Short mmCIF file of C-alpha atoms in Angstrom, two decimals:
data_model
loop_
_atom_site.label_atom_id
_atom_site.label_comp_id
_atom_site.label_asym_id
_atom_site.label_seq_id
_atom_site.Cartn_x
_atom_site.Cartn_y
_atom_site.Cartn_z
CA MET A 1 -20.76 28.42 -17.98
CA GLU A 2 -22.47 25.42 -16.44
CA TYR A 3 -21.60 24.11 -13.03
CA LYS A 4 -20.64 20.61 -12.89
CA ASP A 5 -21.55 18.37 -9.86
CA TYR A 6 -18.36 16.04 -10.03
CA TYR A 7 -19.89 13.93 -6.89
CA ASP A 8 -23.08 13.26 -8.89
CA ILE A 9 -21.06 12.30 -12.03
CA LEU A 10 -19.23 9.50 -10.21
CA GLY A 11 -22.43 8.57 -8.27
CA VAL A 12 -20.73 9.35 -4.65
CA LYS A 13 -21.35 11.24 -1.54
CA ARG A 14 -19.66 14.73 -0.93
CA ASP A 15 -17.96 12.67 2.21
CA ALA A 16 -17.05 9.80 0.18
CA THR A 17 -13.51 8.31 1.07
CA ASP A 18 -10.53 8.29 -1.55
CA SER A 19 -11.11 4.58 -2.03
CA GLU A 20 -14.92 4.95 -2.73
CA ILE A 21 -14.15 7.69 -5.25
CA LYS A 22 -11.24 5.48 -6.98
CA SER A 23 -13.81 2.41 -7.16
CA ALA A 24 -16.55 4.24 -8.70
CA TYR A 25 -14.21 5.88 -11.28
CA ARG A 26 -13.03 2.36 -12.33
CA LYS A 27 -16.19 1.38 -12.89
CA LEU A 28 -17.66 3.90 -14.64
CA ALA A 29 -14.65 4.16 -16.73
CA ARG A 30 -14.83 0.55 -17.90
CA LYS A 31 -18.52 0.97 -18.47
CA TYR A 32 -18.40 4.08 -20.85
CA HIS A 33 -14.66 3.60 -22.26
CA PRO A 34 -15.09 4.38 -26.31
CA ASP A 35 -13.63 1.23 -27.35
CA VAL A 36 -15.96 -0.82 -25.25
CA ASN A 37 -18.88 1.46 -25.36
CA LYS A 38 -20.06 2.25 -29.02
CA THR A 39 -22.98 4.75 -28.23
CA LYS A 40 -22.93 8.53 -28.75
CA GLU A 41 -23.65 8.97 -25.10
CA ALA A 42 -20.68 7.28 -24.38
CA GLU A 43 -17.85 9.77 -25.23
CA SER A 44 -19.18 12.58 -23.47
CA LYS A 45 -19.89 10.34 -20.36
CA PHE A 46 -16.32 9.05 -20.49
CA LYS A 47 -14.96 12.99 -20.53
CA ASP A 48 -17.07 14.05 -17.73
CA ILE A 49 -15.88 10.71 -15.80
CA ASN A 50 -12.38 11.47 -16.23
CA GLU A 51 -12.74 15.12 -15.51
CA ALA A 52 -14.25 14.14 -12.17
CA TYR A 53 -12.01 12.01 -11.04
CA GLU A 54 -9.13 14.53 -12.03
CA VAL A 55 -10.80 17.03 -9.33
CA LEU A 56 -11.93 14.47 -6.79
CA GLY A 57 -8.98 12.26 -6.66
CA ASP A 58 -6.72 14.96 -6.08
CA LYS A 59 -6.87 16.22 -2.62
CA GLN A 60 -5.91 20.09 -3.69
CA LYS A 61 -8.31 20.10 -6.56
CA ARG A 62 -10.99 18.61 -4.21
CA GLN A 63 -10.65 20.98 -1.44
CA ARG A 64 -10.55 24.02 -4.06
CA TYR A 65 -13.94 22.61 -5.53
CA ASP A 66 -15.63 21.87 -1.95
CA SER A 67 -15.03 25.48 -1.13
CA LEU A 68 -17.39 26.47 -3.52
CA GLY A 69 -20.33 24.96 -1.22
CA ALA A 70 -22.48 22.08 -1.57
CA ASN A 71 -25.87 24.15 -2.45
CA TRP A 72 -24.97 23.98 -6.45
CA GLN A 73 -26.69 21.63 -8.92
CA GLY A 74 -25.48 20.45 -12.10
CA GLY A 75 -26.44 22.58 -15.12
CA GLN A 76 -26.97 25.94 -12.92
CA SER A 77 -25.36 29.08 -14.33
CA TYR A 78 -21.86 29.43 -12.59
CA THR A 79 -19.43 32.47 -12.50
CA PRO A 80 -15.95 32.11 -11.31
CA PRO A 81 -15.12 33.40 -7.70
CA PRO A 82 -12.61 36.26 -7.60
CA GLY A 83 -9.07 35.27 -8.28
CA PHE A 84 -10.09 32.25 -9.95
CA GLU A 85 -10.41 33.79 -13.49
CA GLN A 86 -8.46 33.96 -16.60
CA PHE A 87 -6.11 31.03 -15.65
CA GLY A 88 -3.75 30.04 -18.24
CA PHE A 89 -2.82 26.79 -19.46
CA GLY A 90 0.90 27.73 -20.73
CA GLY A 91 1.07 28.80 -24.20
CA GLY A 92 -1.58 31.48 -23.96
CA GLN A 93 -4.51 29.33 -24.39
CA GLY A 94 -6.64 31.61 -21.93
CA GLY A 95 -8.51 28.89 -20.42
CA ALA A 96 -8.92 26.41 -23.32
CA TYR A 97 -7.35 23.09 -21.99
CA GLN A 98 -5.53 20.55 -24.57
CA SER A 99 -7.23 18.00 -26.05
CA PHE A 100 -6.79 14.22 -25.17
CA ASN A 101 -7.23 11.21 -27.50
CA PHE A 102 -8.48 7.71 -26.87
CA GLY A 103 -8.03 4.79 -29.29
CA GLY A 104 -7.91 7.43 -32.25
CA GLN A 105 -11.00 9.40 -30.92
CA ASP A 106 -10.40 13.09 -30.13
CA MET A 107 -12.20 13.46 -26.67
CA GLY A 108 -11.75 17.25 -26.76
CA GLY A 109 -10.35 19.30 -23.81
CA PHE A 110 -11.93 19.80 -20.02
CA SER A 111 -14.84 21.94 -19.54
CA ASP A 112 -14.64 25.93 -19.33
CA PHE A 113 -15.83 25.20 -15.49
CA PHE A 114 -12.70 23.14 -14.79
CA SER A 115 -10.76 25.47 -16.61
CA SER A 116 -11.82 28.28 -14.71
CA LEU A 117 -11.04 26.76 -11.32
CA PHE A 118 -7.73 24.67 -11.86
CA GLY A 119 -6.14 25.97 -15.06
CA ASP A 120 -3.33 27.21 -12.55
CA MET A 121 -2.76 24.16 -11.09
CA MET A 122 -2.15 22.28 -14.36
CA GLY A 123 1.12 23.54 -15.26
CA GLY A 124 0.16 23.38 -19.12
CA ALA A 125 -0.13 19.57 -19.46
CA SER A 126 -2.33 16.63 -17.84
CA ARG A 127 -0.93 14.30 -15.39
CA GLY A 128 -0.72 11.85 -18.63
CA GLY A 129 1.47 14.04 -20.71
CA MET A 130 0.54 15.75 -24.27
CA GLY A 131 -0.66 12.37 -25.47
CA GLY A 132 -3.14 11.33 -22.95
CA MET A 133 -4.54 11.59 -19.46
CA ASN A 134 -3.71 9.48 -16.41
CA PHE A 135 -5.86 9.46 -13.40
CA GLY A 136 -4.83 8.32 -10.09
CA GLY A 137 -2.07 6.13 -11.11
CA TYR A 138 -4.06 4.50 -13.89
CA ASP A 139 -3.11 5.24 -17.63
CA PHE A 140 -5.72 5.81 -20.39
CA ALA A 141 -3.77 7.21 -22.89
CA ASN A 142 -3.97 5.47 -26.09
CA ALA A 143 -6.02 2.92 -24.38
CA GLY A 144 -7.62 2.25 -27.94
CA GLY A 145 -4.45 0.27 -28.69
CA ALA A 146 -1.40 2.45 -29.26
CA GLN A 147 1.95 0.56 -28.17
CA ARG A 148 3.32 1.61 -24.85
CA SER A 149 7.14 1.52 -24.09
CA SER A 150 8.08 -1.56 -21.84
CA SER A 151 11.17 0.60 -20.86
CA ARG A 152 11.85 1.01 -17.37
CA THR A 153 14.95 3.52 -17.65
CA ARG A 154 14.49 6.95 -15.85
CA ARG A 155 14.33 9.85 -18.47
CA LYS A 156 14.80 13.50 -17.43
CA THR A 157 11.76 15.71 -19.14
CA ALA A 158 11.66 19.23 -17.77
CA SER A 159 7.82 19.54 -18.59
CA ALA A 160 7.38 16.24 -17.34
CA PRO A 161 4.46 16.30 -14.32
CA GLN A 162 4.99 14.57 -11.48
CA GLU A 163 3.52 11.75 -10.12
CA ASP A 164 3.46 9.21 -7.28
CA LEU A 165 5.01 6.21 -8.53
CA ASP A 166 5.96 4.37 -5.38
CA ILE A 167 4.20 1.51 -3.77
CA THR A 168 4.07 0.72 -0.09
CA LYS A 169 3.17 -2.94 1.18
CA ASN A 170 3.32 -4.65 4.40
CA LEU A 171 5.65 -7.76 4.73
CA ASN A 172 5.57 -10.10 7.71
CA ILE A 173 8.40 -11.71 8.85
CA THR A 174 9.83 -14.33 11.62
CA ALA A 175 13.07 -14.34 13.84
CA LYS A 176 14.21 -17.29 11.49
CA ASP A 177 13.52 -15.09 8.04
CA VAL A 178 16.33 -12.71 9.83
CA PHE A 179 18.67 -15.27 11.14
CA ASP A 180 18.74 -17.76 7.93
CA GLN A 181 19.78 -14.41 5.89
CA LYS A 182 18.08 -15.87 2.68
CA PRO A 183 15.86 -13.69 0.48
CA VAL A 184 12.44 -13.64 1.23
CA SER A 185 9.53 -13.91 -1.55
CA VAL A 186 7.40 -10.72 -1.74
CA ASN A 187 4.16 -11.43 -3.66
CA PHE A 188 1.84 -8.54 -4.55
CA SER A 189 -0.55 -7.42 -7.28
CA GLU A 190 -0.90 -3.95 -8.61
CA MET A 191 -3.12 -2.13 -11.28
CA GLU A 192 -0.77 -1.20 -13.91
CA ARG A 193 -0.68 0.14 -17.78
CA CYS A 194 -1.79 -2.60 -20.21
CA THR A 195 1.31 -3.42 -22.81
CA GLU A 196 -0.69 -5.91 -24.85
CA CYS A 197 -3.11 -3.20 -26.72
CA PRO A 198 -2.72 -3.90 -30.30
CA PRO A 199 -1.25 -1.08 -32.34
CA GLY A 200 -3.49 1.01 -34.43
CA GLY A 201 -6.56 0.67 -32.21
CA GLY A 202 -8.75 -2.02 -31.52
CA TYR A 203 -10.48 -3.85 -28.52
CA CYS A 204 -7.62 -5.37 -26.34
CA SER A 205 -8.58 -8.82 -24.65
CA ALA A 206 -5.97 -8.52 -21.88
CA CYS A 207 -7.29 -5.40 -20.16
CA GLY A 208 -10.85 -5.22 -21.84
CA GLY A 209 -10.25 -1.86 -23.38
CA THR A 210 -9.63 0.19 -20.26
CA GLY A 211 -5.85 0.36 -20.62
CA ILE A 212 -5.10 -1.24 -17.31
CA LYS A 213 -4.69 -4.60 -15.80
CA ASN A 214 -3.97 -6.27 -12.62
CA VAL A 215 -0.28 -7.52 -12.55
CA THR A 216 0.98 -9.89 -10.08
CA LYS A 217 4.69 -9.52 -9.24
CA SER A 218 7.12 -11.80 -7.12
CA ILE A 219 10.28 -10.16 -5.64
CA LYS A 220 13.23 -11.69 -3.58
CA VAL A 221 14.26 -9.62 -0.65
CA LYS A 222 17.04 -9.90 1.94
CA ILE A 223 15.82 -9.04 5.39
CA PRO A 224 18.68 -6.74 6.91
CA PRO A 225 20.07 -7.69 10.28
CA GLU A 226 18.59 -5.84 13.64
CA VAL A 227 15.65 -4.61 11.87
CA LYS A 228 12.74 -3.41 13.88
CA ASP A 229 9.02 -3.79 13.95
CA GLY A 230 7.46 -1.09 11.52
CA GLN A 231 10.56 -0.45 9.71
CA LYS A 232 10.69 0.30 6.09
CA ILE A 233 13.12 -1.00 3.48
CA ARG A 234 13.32 0.49 0.19
CA LEU A 235 13.73 -1.31 -3.10
CA LYS A 236 14.69 1.06 -5.88
CA GLY A 237 13.17 0.60 -9.21
CA GLU A 238 10.28 -1.56 -7.95
CA GLY A 239 7.44 0.80 -8.21
CA LYS A 240 5.01 1.79 -11.01
CA THR A 241 6.23 3.23 -14.54
CA ASP A 242 4.66 6.42 -15.92
CA ASN A 243 4.46 7.48 -19.74
CA TYR A 244 7.68 8.76 -19.47
CA GLY A 245 9.65 5.81 -18.43
CA ARG A 246 10.37 7.16 -14.98
CA VAL A 247 10.08 4.31 -12.23
CA GLY A 248 9.14 4.86 -8.76
CA ASP A 249 10.26 2.56 -5.77
CA LEU A 250 8.79 -0.04 -3.42
CA TYR A 251 8.61 0.26 0.11
CA LEU A 252 8.11 -2.80 2.12
CA VAL A 253 6.79 -2.09 5.90
CA LEU A 254 8.27 -4.91 8.35
CA HIS A 255 6.33 -6.48 10.93
CA TYR A 256 7.24 -9.41 13.27
CA LYS A 257 4.78 -12.50 13.35
CA ASP A 258 6.49 -15.00 15.35
CA SER A 259 4.34 -17.46 17.47
CA VAL A 260 7.87 -18.44 19.23
CA TYR A 261 10.10 -15.47 19.74
CA ASP A 262 9.78 -11.80 20.43
CA VAL A 263 12.29 -9.82 18.66
CA ASP A 264 14.18 -6.60 20.08
CA GLY A 265 16.74 -5.85 17.40
CA ALA A 266 19.31 -8.81 17.88
CA ASP A 267 18.06 -9.95 21.25
CA LEU A 268 15.39 -12.74 21.09
CA THR A 269 12.90 -13.74 24.24
CA LYS A 270 11.37 -17.13 24.38
CA GLU A 271 9.26 -18.65 26.95
CA VAL A 272 10.49 -21.98 28.85
CA GLU A 273 7.75 -23.90 30.68
CA ILE A 274 8.50 -25.77 34.05
CA THR A 275 6.31 -27.10 36.80
CA PRO A 276 6.18 -25.91 40.23
CA PRO A 277 8.45 -28.68 41.77
CA GLU A 278 11.16 -28.00 38.97
CA ALA A 279 10.68 -24.32 40.06
CA VAL A 280 11.48 -24.99 43.54
CA LEU A 281 14.06 -27.51 43.19
CA GLY A 282 15.61 -26.52 39.79
CA CYS A 283 16.21 -28.51 36.81
CA LYS A 284 17.61 -29.15 33.42
CA LYS A 285 15.73 -28.43 30.27
CA ASP A 286 16.35 -28.91 26.60
CA ILE A 287 15.15 -26.05 24.56
CA GLU A 288 15.35 -25.20 20.71
CA THR A 289 17.05 -22.20 19.65
CA LEU A 290 17.73 -20.65 16.08
CA HIS A 291 21.17 -22.13 16.78
CA GLY A 292 20.04 -25.55 17.43
CA SER A 293 18.96 -27.58 20.54
CA ILE A 294 20.59 -26.66 23.92
CA GLY A 295 20.28 -27.74 27.46
CA ILE A 296 19.81 -25.13 30.34
CA LYS A 297 20.12 -25.15 33.88
CA VAL A 298 17.14 -23.65 35.91
CA PRO A 299 18.14 -22.66 39.36
CA PRO A 300 16.33 -23.88 42.55
CA LYS A 301 13.38 -21.01 43.59
CA THR A 302 13.20 -19.63 40.24
CA SER A 303 9.81 -17.59 39.92
CA SER A 304 7.43 -17.33 36.83
CA GLY A 305 8.68 -14.35 34.76
CA GLN A 306 12.22 -14.60 35.49
CA MET A 307 14.84 -14.23 32.77
CA LEU A 308 17.78 -16.50 32.00
CA ARG A 309 20.36 -14.55 29.48
CA LEU A 310 22.11 -17.01 27.02
CA LYS A 311 24.41 -15.17 25.18
CA ASN A 312 25.41 -15.09 21.66
CA LEU A 313 22.19 -17.16 20.65
CA GLY A 314 19.89 -14.32 19.29
CA LEU A 315 20.10 -12.55 15.80
CA PRO A 316 22.85 -11.51 13.77
CA LYS A 317 23.94 -7.89 14.56
CA LYS A 318 25.08 -5.57 12.10
CA SER A 319 28.48 -5.36 13.67
CA GLY A 320 29.07 -9.07 13.74
CA GLY A 321 28.32 -11.32 16.11
CA TYR A 322 24.99 -12.28 17.69
CA GLY A 323 22.64 -11.12 20.23
CA ASN A 324 21.32 -12.90 23.38
CA LEU A 325 18.44 -15.28 23.89
CA ASN A 326 16.51 -14.60 27.04
CA ALA A 327 14.82 -17.68 28.35
CA LYS A 328 11.62 -16.38 30.06
CA ILE A 329 10.58 -18.83 32.65
CA LYS A 330 6.90 -19.63 32.66
CA ILE A 331 5.52 -22.02 35.87
CA VAL A 332 2.42 -24.05 34.43
CA ILE A 333 0.47 -26.62 36.38
CA PRO A 334 0.09 -30.06 34.76
CA LYS A 335 -3.54 -31.11 33.68
CA ASN A 336 -3.20 -34.54 34.41
CA LEU A 337 -2.41 -34.43 37.87
CA THR A 338 -3.26 -37.62 40.00
CA GLN A 339 -5.16 -37.68 43.17
CA LYS A 340 -2.18 -38.59 45.09
CA GLN A 341 -0.40 -35.49 44.06
CA ILE A 342 -3.24 -33.01 44.48
CA GLU A 343 -3.13 -34.55 48.13
CA LEU A 344 0.51 -33.85 48.39
CA TYR A 345 -0.11 -30.31 47.36
CA LYS A 346 -2.66 -29.86 50.10
CA GLN A 347 -0.40 -31.16 52.45
CA LEU A 348 2.29 -28.70 51.30
CA SER A 349 -0.24 -26.03 51.30
CA GLU A 350 -0.73 -26.55 55.18
CA LEU A 351 2.76 -26.60 56.21
#
């Protein structure tokens, strides 16, 4: 049989990253999709592109493929290594993989080369199910226009292949977001299956005939008390949906981006600036907190970096009540000192 150089088909180097492989696949899939490209070359190109991504887009398959070595060239005669021959595809097809359909056009099955290497890994069905293929989370099944279900209900299908439907996003928050206990808006974009393709085939202007489109989502989420930087929170059923109606989850990784407070659980730390005379003699300062403006007393002979603990002026606790606010003293030199003030500092330094 003929050896297939999947890296050459996608136009990437053998050390290409996952993102580089996915990007190359997207561009080629759009270019050669049979509903967009009507040339005779498009069908076979599109089939090769999908087969290449089925392998290089999957970590286990890519490792098995790379184990053959890098000295092969496309078109060379290839014989499967020991242990790879006669892998079945469930139903006793002896290496012939199920066909898949794009826009009413039978695109045929995977190549014999693919079947000889990965038949045992496919479990009798493609990642996209019996009607079509799904590569890297992008559904090209019925991309020519067959209607897609918009149901987000989970269905139990014994033969349904597993697919990662979860989404993970970073969310920057402030201490005030946690203190207010009000829902925070989360806006993000994801590539999803197109639900606007016309039934019965035809070109879809919404997705350009690719079967996928960029969807912007907006979700409200309430930040739990005493959340730590880097902690994940899960929003059930807000992930991707597959061809079987199963829905993944959205995971938000929280990061504090606060210019005023350092956060440690329910406790907060805030810098309070004082001048050298105030540090020596002591003073009263008005400071803003999440609970409102308050006055604090800085005792005499206070050093820079010293903490003044203000009870119950922090963030809400899970058990009720509030954490503490630590006022961290920072001694600063005024920039607009007069000459007389500078002279007094000189006299002070001589004592």
